[in-house]
CSV table of C-alpha atoms in Angstrom, one decimal:
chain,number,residue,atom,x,y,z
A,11,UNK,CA,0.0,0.0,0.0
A,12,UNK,CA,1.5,3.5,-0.8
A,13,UNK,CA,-0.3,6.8,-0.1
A,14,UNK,CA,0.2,10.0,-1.8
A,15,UNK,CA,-1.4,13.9,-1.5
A,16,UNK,CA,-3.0,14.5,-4.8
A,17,UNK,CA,-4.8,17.5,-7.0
A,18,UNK,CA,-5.1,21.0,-5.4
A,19,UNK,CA,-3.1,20.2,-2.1
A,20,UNK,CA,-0.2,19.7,-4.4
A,21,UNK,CA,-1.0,22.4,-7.0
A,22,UNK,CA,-1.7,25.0,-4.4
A,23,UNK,CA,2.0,24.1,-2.2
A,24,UNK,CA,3.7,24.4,-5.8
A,25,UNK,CA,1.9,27.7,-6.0
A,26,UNK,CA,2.6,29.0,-2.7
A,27,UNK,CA,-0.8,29.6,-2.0
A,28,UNK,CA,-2.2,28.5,1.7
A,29,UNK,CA,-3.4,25.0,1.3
A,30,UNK,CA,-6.5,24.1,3.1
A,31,UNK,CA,-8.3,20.8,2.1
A,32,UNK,CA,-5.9,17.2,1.5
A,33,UNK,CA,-6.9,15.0,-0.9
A,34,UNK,CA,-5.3,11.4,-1.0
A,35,UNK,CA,-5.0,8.3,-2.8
A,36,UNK,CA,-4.0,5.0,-2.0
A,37,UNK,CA,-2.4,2.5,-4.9
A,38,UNK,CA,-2.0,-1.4,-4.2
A,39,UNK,CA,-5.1,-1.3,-1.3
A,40,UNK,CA,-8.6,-2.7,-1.3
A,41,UNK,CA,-11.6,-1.4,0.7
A,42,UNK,CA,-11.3,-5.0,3.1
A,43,UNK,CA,-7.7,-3.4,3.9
A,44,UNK,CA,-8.9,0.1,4.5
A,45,UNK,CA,-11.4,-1.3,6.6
A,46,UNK,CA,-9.3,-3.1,8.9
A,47,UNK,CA,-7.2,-0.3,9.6
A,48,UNK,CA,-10.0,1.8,10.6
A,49,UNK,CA,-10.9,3.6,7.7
A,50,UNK,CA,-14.9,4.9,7.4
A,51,UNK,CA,-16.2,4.3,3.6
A,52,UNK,CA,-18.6,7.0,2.5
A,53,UNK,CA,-19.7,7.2,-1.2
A,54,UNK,CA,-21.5,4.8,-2.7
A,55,UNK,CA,-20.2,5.2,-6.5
A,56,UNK,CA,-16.4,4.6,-5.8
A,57,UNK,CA,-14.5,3.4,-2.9
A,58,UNK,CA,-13.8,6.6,-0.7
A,59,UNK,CA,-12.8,6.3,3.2
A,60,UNK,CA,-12.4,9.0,5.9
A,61,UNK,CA,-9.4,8.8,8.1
A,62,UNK,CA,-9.8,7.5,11.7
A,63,UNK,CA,-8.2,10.5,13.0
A,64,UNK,CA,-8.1,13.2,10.8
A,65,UNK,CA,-11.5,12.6,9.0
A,66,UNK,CA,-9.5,13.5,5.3
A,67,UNK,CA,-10.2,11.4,2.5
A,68,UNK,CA,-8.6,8.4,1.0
A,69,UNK,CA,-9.7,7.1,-2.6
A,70,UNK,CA,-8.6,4.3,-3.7
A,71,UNK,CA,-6.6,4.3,-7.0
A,72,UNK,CA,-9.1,4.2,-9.7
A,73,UNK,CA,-10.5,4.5,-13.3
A,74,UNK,CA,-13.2,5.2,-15.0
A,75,UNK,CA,-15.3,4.6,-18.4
A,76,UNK,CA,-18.1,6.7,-19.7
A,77,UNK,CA,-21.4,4.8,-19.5
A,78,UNK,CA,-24.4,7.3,-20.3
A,79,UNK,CA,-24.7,11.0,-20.4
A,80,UNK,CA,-24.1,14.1,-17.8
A,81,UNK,CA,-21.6,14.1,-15.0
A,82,UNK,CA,-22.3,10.9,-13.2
A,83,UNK,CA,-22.0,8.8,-16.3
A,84,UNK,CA,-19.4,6.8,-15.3
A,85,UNK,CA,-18.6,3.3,-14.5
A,86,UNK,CA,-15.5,3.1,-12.0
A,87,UNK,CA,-12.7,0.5,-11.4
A,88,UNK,CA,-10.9,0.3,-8.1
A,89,UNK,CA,-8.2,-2.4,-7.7
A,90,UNK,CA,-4.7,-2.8,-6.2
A,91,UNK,CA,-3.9,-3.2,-9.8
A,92,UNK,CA,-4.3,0.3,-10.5
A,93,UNK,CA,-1.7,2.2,-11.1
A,94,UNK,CA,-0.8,6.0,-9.7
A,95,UNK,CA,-0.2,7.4,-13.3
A,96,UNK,CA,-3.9,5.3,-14.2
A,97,UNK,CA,-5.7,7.3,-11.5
A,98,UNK,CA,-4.3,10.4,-12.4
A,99,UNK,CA,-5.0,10.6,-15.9
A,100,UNK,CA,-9.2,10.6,-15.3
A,101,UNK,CA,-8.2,13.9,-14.1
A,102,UNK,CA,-9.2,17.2,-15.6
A,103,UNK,CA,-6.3,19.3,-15.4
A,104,UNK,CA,-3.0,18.2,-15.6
A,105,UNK,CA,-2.4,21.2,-12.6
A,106,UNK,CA,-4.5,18.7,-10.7
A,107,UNK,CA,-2.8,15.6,-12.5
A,108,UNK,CA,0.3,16.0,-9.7
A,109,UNK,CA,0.9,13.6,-7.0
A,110,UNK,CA,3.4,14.1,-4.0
A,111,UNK,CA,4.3,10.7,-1.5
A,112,UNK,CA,5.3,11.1,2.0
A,113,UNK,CA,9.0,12.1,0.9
A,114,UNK,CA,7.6,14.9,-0.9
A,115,UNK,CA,8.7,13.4,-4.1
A,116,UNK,CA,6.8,14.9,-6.6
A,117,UNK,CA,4.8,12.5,-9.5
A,118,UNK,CA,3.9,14.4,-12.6
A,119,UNK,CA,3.3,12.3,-15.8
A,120,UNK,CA,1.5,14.8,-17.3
A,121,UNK,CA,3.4,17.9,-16.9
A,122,UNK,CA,1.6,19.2,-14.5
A,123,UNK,CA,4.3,21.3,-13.0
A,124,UNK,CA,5.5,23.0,-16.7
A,125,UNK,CA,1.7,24.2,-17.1
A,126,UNK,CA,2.1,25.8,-13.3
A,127,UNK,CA,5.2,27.5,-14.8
A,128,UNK,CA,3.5,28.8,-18.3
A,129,UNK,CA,0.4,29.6,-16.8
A,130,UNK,CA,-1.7,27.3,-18.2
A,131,UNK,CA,-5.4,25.5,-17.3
A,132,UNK,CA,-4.5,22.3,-20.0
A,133,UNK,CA,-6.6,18.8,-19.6
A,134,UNK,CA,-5.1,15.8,-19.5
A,135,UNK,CA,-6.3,13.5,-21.6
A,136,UNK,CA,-9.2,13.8,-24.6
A,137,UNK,CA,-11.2,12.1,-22.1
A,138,UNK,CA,-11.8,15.6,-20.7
A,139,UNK,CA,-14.5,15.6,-23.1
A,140,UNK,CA,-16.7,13.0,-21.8
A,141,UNK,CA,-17.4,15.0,-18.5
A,142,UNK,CA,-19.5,17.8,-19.2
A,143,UNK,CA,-18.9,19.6,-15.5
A,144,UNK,CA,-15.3,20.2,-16.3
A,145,UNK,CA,-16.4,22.6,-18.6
A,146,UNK,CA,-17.9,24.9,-15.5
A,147,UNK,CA,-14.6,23.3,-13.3
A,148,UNK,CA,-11.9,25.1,-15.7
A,149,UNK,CA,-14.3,28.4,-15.8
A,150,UNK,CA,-14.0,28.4,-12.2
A,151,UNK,CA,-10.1,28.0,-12.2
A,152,UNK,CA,-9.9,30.3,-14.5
A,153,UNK,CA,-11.5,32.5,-12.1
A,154,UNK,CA,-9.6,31.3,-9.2
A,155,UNK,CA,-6.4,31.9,-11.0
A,156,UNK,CA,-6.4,35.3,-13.1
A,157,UNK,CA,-5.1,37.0,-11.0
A,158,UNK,CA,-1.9,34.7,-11.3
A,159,UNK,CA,-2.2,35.2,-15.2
A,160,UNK,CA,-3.7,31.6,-16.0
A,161,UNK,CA,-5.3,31.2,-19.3
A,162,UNK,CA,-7.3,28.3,-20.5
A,163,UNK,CA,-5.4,26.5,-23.1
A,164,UNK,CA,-6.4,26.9,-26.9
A,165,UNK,CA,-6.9,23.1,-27.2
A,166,UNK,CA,-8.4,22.7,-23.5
A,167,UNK,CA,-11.0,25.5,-25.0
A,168,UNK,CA,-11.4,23.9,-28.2
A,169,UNK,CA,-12.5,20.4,-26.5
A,170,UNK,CA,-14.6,22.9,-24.4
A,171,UNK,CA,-16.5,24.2,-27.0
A,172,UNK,CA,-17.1,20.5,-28.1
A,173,UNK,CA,-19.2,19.7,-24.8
A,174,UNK,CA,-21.2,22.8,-24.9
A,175,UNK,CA,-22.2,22.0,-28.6
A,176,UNK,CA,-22.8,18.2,-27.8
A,177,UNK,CA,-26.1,18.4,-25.8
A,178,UNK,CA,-23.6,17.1,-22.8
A,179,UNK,CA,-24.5,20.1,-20.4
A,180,UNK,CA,-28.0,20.2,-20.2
A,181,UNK,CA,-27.4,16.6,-18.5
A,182,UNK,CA,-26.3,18.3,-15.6
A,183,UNK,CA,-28.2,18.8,-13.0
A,184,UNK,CA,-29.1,22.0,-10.9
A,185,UNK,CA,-27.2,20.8,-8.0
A,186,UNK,CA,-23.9,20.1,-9.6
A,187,UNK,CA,-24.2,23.4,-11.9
A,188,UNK,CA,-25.4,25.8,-9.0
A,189,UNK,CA,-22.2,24.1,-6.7
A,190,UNK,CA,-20.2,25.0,-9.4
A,191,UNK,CA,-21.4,28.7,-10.3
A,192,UNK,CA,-22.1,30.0,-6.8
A,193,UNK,CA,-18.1,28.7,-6.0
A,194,UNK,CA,-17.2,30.5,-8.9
A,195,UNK,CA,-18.9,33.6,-8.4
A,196,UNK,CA,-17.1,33.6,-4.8
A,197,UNK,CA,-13.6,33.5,-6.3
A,198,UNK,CA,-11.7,36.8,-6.9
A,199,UNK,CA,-12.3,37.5,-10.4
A,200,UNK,CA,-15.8,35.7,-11.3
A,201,UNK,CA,-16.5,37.4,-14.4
A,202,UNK,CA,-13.5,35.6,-16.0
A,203,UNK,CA,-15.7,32.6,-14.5
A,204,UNK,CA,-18.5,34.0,-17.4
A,205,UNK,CA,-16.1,35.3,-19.6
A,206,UNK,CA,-14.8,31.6,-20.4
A,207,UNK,CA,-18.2,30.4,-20.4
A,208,UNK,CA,-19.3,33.2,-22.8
A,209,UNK,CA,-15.7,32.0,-25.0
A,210,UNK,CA,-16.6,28.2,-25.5
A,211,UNK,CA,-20.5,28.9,-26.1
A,212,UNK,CA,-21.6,27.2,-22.5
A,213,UNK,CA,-22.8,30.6,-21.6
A,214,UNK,CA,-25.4,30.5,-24.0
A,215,UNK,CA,-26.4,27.0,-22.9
A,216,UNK,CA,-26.3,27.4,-19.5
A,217,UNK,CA,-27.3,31.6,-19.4
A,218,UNK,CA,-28.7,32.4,-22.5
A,219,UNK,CA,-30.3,35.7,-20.7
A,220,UNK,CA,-27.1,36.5,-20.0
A,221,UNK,CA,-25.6,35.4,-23.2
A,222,UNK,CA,-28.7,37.7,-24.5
A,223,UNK,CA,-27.0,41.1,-23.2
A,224,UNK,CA,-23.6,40.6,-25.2
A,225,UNK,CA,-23.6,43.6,-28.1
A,226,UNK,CA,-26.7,45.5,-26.2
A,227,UNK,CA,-25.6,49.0,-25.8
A,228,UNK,CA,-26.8,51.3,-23.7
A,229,UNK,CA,-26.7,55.4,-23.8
A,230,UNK,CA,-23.3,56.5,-23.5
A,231,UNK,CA,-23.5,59.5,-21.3
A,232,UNK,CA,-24.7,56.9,-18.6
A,233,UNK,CA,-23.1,53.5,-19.1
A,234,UNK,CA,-19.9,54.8,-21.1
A,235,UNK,CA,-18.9,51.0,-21.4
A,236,UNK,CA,-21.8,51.0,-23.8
A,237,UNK,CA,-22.3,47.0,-23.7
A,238,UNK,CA,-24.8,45.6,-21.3
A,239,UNK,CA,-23.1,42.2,-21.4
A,240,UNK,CA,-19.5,44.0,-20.2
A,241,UNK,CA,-21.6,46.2,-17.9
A,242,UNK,CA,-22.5,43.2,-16.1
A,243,UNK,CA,-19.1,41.7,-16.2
A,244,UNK,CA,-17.8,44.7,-14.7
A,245,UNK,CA,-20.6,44.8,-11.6
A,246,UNK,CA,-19.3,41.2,-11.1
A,247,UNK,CA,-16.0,42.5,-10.9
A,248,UNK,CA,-16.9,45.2,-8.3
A,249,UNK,CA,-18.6,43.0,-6.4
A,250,UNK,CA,-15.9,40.9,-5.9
A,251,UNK,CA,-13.2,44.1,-5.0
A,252,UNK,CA,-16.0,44.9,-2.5
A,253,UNK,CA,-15.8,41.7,-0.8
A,254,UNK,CA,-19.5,41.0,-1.5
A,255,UNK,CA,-21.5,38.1,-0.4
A,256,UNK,CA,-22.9,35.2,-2.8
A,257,UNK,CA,-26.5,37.0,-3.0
A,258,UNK,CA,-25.4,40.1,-3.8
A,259,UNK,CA,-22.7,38.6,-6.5
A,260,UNK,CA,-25.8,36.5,-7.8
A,261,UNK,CA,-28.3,39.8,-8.3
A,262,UNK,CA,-25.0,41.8,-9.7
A,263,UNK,CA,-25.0,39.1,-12.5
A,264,UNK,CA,-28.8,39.4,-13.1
A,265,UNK,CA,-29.6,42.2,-12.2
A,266,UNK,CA,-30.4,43.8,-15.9
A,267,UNK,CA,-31.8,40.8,-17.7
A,268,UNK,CA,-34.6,43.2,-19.2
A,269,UNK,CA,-32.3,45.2,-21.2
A,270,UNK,CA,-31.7,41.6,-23.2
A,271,UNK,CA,-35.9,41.6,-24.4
A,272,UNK,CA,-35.4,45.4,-25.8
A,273,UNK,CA,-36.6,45.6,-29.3
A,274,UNK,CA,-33.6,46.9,-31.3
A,275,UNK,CA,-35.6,49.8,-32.2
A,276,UNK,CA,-35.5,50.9,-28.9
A,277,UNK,CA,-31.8,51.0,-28.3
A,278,UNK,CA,-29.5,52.2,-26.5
A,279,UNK,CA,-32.8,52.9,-23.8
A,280,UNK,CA,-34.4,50.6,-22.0
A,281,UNK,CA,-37.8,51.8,-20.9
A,282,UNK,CA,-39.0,49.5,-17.8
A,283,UNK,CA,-36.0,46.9,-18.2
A,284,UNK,CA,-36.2,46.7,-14.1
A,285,UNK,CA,-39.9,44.6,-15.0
A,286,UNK,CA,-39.4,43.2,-17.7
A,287,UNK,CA,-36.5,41.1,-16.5
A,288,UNK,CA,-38.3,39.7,-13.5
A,289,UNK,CA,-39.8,36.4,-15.5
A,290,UNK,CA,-35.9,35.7,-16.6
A,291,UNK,CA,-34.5,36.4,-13.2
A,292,UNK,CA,-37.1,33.9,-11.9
A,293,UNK,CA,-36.6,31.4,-14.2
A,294,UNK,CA,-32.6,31.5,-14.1
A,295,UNK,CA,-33.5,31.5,-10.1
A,296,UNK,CA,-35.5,28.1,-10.8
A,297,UNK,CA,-33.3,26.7,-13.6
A,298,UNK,CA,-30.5,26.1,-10.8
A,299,UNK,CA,-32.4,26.0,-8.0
A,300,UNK,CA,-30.4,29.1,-6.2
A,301,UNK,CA,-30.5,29.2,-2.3
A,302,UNK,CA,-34.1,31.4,-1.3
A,303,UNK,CA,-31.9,34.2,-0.2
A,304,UNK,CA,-30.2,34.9,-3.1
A,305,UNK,CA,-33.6,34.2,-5.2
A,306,UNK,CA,-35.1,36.7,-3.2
A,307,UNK,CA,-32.4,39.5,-3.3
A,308,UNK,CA,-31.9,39.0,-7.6
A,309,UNK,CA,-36.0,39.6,-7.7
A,310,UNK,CA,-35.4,42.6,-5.5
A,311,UNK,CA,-32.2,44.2,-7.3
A,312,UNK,CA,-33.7,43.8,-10.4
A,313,UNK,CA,-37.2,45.0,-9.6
A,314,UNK,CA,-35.6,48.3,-7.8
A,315,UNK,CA,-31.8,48.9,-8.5
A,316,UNK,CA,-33.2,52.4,-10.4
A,317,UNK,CA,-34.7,53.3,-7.7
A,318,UNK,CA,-31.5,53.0,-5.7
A,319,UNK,CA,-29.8,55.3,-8.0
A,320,UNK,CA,-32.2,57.6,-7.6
A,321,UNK,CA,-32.4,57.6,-4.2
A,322,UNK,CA,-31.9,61.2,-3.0
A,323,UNK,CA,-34.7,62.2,-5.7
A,324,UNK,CA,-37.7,59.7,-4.6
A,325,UNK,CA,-40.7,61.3,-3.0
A,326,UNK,CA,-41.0,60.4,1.1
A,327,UNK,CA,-44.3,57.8,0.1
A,328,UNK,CA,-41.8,56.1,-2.6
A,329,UNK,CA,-39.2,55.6,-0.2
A,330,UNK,CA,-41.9,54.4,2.2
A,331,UNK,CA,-42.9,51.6,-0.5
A,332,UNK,CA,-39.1,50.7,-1.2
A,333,UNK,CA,-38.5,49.7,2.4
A,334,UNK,CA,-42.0,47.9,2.9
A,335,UNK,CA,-41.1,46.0,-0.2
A,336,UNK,CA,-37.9,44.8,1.9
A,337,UNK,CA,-39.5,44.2,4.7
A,338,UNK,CA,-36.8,46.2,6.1
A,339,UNK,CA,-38.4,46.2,9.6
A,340,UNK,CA,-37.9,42.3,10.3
A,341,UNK,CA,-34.8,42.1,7.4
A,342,UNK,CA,-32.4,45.0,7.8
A,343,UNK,CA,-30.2,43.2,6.2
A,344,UNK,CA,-31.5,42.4,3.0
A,345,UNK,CA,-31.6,45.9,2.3
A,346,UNK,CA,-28.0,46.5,2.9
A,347,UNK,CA,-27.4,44.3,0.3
A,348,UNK,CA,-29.3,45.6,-1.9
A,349,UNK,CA,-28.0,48.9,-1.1
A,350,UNK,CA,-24.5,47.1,-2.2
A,351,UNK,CA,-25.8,45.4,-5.1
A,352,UNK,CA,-26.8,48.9,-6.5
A,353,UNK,CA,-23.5,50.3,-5.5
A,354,UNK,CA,-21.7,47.8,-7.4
A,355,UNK,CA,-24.2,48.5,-10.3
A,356,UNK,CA,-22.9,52.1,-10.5
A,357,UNK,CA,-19.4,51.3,-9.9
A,358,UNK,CA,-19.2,48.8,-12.7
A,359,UNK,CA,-19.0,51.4,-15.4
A,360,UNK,CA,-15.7,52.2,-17.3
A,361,UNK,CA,-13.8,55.7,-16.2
A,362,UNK,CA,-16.5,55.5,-12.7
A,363,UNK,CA,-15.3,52.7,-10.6
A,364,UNK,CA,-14.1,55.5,-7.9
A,365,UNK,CA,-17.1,57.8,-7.8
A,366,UNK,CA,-18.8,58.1,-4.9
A,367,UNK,CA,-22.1,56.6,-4.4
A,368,UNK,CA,-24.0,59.0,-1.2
A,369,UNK,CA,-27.1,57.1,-2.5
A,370,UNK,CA,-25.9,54.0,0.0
A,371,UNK,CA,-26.2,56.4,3.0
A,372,UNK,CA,-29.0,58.1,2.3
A,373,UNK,CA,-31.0,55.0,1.9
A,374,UNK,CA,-29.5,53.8,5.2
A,375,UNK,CA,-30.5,56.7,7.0
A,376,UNK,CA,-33.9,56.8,5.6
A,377,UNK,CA,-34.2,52.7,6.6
A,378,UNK,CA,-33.1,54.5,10.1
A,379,UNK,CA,-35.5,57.2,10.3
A,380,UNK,CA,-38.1,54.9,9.7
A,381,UNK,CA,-37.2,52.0,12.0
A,382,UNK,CA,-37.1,54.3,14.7
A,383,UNK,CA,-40.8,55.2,14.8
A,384,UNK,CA,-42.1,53.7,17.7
A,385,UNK,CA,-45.1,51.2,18.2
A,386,UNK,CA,-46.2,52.0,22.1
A,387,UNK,CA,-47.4,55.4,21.2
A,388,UNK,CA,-49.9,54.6,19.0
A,389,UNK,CA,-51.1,51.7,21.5
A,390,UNK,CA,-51.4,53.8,24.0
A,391,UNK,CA,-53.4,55.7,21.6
A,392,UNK,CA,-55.7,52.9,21.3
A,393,UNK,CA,-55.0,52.3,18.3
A,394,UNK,CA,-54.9,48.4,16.8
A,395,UNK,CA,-55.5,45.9,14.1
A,396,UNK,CA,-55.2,47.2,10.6
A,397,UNK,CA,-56.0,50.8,12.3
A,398,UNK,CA,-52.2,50.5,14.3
A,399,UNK,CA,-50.8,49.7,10.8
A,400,UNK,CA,-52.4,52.3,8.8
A,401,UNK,CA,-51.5,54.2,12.0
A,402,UNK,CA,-47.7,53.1,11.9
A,403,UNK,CA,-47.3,54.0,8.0
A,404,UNK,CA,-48.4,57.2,8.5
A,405,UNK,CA,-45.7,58.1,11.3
A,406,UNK,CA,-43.2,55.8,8.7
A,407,UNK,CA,-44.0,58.8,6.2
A,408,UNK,CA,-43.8,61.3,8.8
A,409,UNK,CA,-40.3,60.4,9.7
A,410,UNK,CA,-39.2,59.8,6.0
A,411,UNK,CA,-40.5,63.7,5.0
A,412,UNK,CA,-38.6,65.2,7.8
A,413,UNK,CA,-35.6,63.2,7.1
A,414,UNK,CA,-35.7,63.9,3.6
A,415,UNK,CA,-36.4,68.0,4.4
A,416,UNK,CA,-33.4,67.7,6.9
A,417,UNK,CA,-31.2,66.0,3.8
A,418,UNK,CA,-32.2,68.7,1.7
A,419,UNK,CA,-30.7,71.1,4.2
């Protein structure tokens, strides 16, 4: 039995990047042996086992042949007979493709560590093609790794643009695709993530409405990056210099789905993009099956983004509607994102990444003025039942017209 460190663990150390999760594999073992020294299996599709101690994982050496369609089309083969060079070569990168024992003795068949060197996201074998998740996989790395100056190989794209044409990734299911775009979206540049997906035609596949927006301009004096579909690319961007969470990277990427239904007469404007958009949002929302909090946030961002811009110009009873539609009593913090969400929206413009946004303030200290309205009062009023709540929104505007008189100031 020999045991080696495998895929990112090694391909991170090479990098000198911090190296948090060890994968391992164990040549000339089978599962009875793993068994008796302790190991706990888990997986039912190959032979996986958890250390006793430090709960990592163990896979036993392995291949694998394609036996129907999507990512979990495969039939696997784990036997002591299986070499370390066999197991490596079902990988998809050859980055990944490197193994190191417990000398530190590097194994790299593939030329793994040359492709660390040049920069390169190359697969290993043409079996690359048969998976059609690598396809979102090297997007992410691509991601992951820009700001290192990785490209995705011409030939690695090539065989890319292969799967999205083949039918392959509409076997995939939400799960698997929404694991894969919500890590992506989280990595420091995730609109290289799109970018790649946009260059081998998966975008189109897998985000048409997004695809949609590519070559829709928009007026110039606002948007002076003309192109919806780099607008967005450059909210994503902002999002991710701003730290932002998931849901708010999530609405950044949908936020203007309605400019991609304006009739071309109509350009550059977009007259009531923010509704419009709403039935794509919800249906990108279903088609991956995105967490309820970032459903809920897109719906929002796209629905009222505008009205974020123009903040300091709404009247007090449109303010008053914007935070009821937050429920920014109960959820303050929804509508901090979507304050963020909107920020990012005007930062992502070319020439205005820098420009202040005082919108984000003023829509916090309006969500203040009106949170601080108190309830007693009006009970000991007498007031109650849909008579406190009429009773309550009145006050709401109240405080919102003085704040917005003491703004003005």
């Amino acid at each position: 039995m020999q045991i080696y460190k495998v895929g990112g663990a090694v391909r991170d150390r090479l990098l000198g990047k911090p190296v948090t999760d060890i994968d391992w594999v164990v040549v000339g073992a089978t599962a009875e042996e793993m068994l008796a020294k302790g190991f706990r299996p888990v997986g039912s599709d190959f032979p996986v086992f958890l250390h006793p101690k430090s709960g990592e994982e163990y896979a036993l050496a392995r291949t694998e042949r394609k036996s129907g369609r999507g990512y979990g089309g495969f039939t696997f083969h784990a036997s002591p007979e299986v070499t370390l060079e066999e197991d490596l070569i079902r990988r998809d990168l050859t980055i990944n493709a490197m193994a190191e024992d417990d000398q530190g003795v590097l194994t790299d068949p593939y030329h793994g560590q040359q492709d660390l060197e040049n920069r390169l996201l190359r697969h290993v074998s043409p079996a690359f093609a048969e998976d059609p998740l690598r396809v979102l996989r090297v997007a992410r790395f691509a991601a992951r790794y820009a700001g290192l100056g990785f490209r995705v190989a011409p030939d690695t794209l090539e065989l890319m643009r292969q799967l999205s044409k083949s039918g392959e990734l509409e076997a995939l299911t939400p799960e698997r695709s929404w694991k894969e775009i919500s890590r992506a979206l989280m990595e420091d540049h995730p609109q290289v993530f799109i970018q790649v997906l946009r260059d081998c035609g998966a975008l189109k596949v897998l985000l048409p409405e997004v695809e949609a927006l590519f070559g829709v301009p928009q007026p110039a004096a606002h948007h002076p990056e003309i192109d919806s579909g780099v607008h967005t690319l450059s909210v994503l961007e902002q999002a991710a210099l701003h730290k932002q969470p998931l849901s708010v990277r999530w609405a950044c990427l949908l936020h203007d789905l309605g400019k991609g239904l304006t009739p071309q007469s109509e350009w550059p404007q977009h007259i009531a993009h923010e509704h419009k958009g709403l039935k794509l949002i919800k249906q990108v929302n279903e088609r991956f099956k995105a967490p309820r909090d970032c459903q809920e946030l897109a719906l929002l961002v796209g629905q009222y983004h505008t009205h974020g811009h123009r903040a300091l110009e709404l009247k007090p009873s449109t303010l008053a509607e914007l935070l009821q539609s937050f429920d920014v009593y109960r959820r303050p913090q929804r509508f901090e994102e979507f304050i963020a969400a909107c920020e990012m929206d005007a930062r992502g413009r070319l020439g205005l990444e820098e420009r202040a946004y005082p919108q984000a303030d003023y829509l916090r200290g309006a969500a203040t003025a009106a949170r601080t309205v108190a309830v007693q009062p009006l009970l000991e009023q007498g007031f109650k039942g849909p008579e406190l709540g009429e009773a309550l929104k009145r006050e709401r505007l109240k405080a919102l017209k003085a704040y917005k008189e003491q703004y003005s100031q």
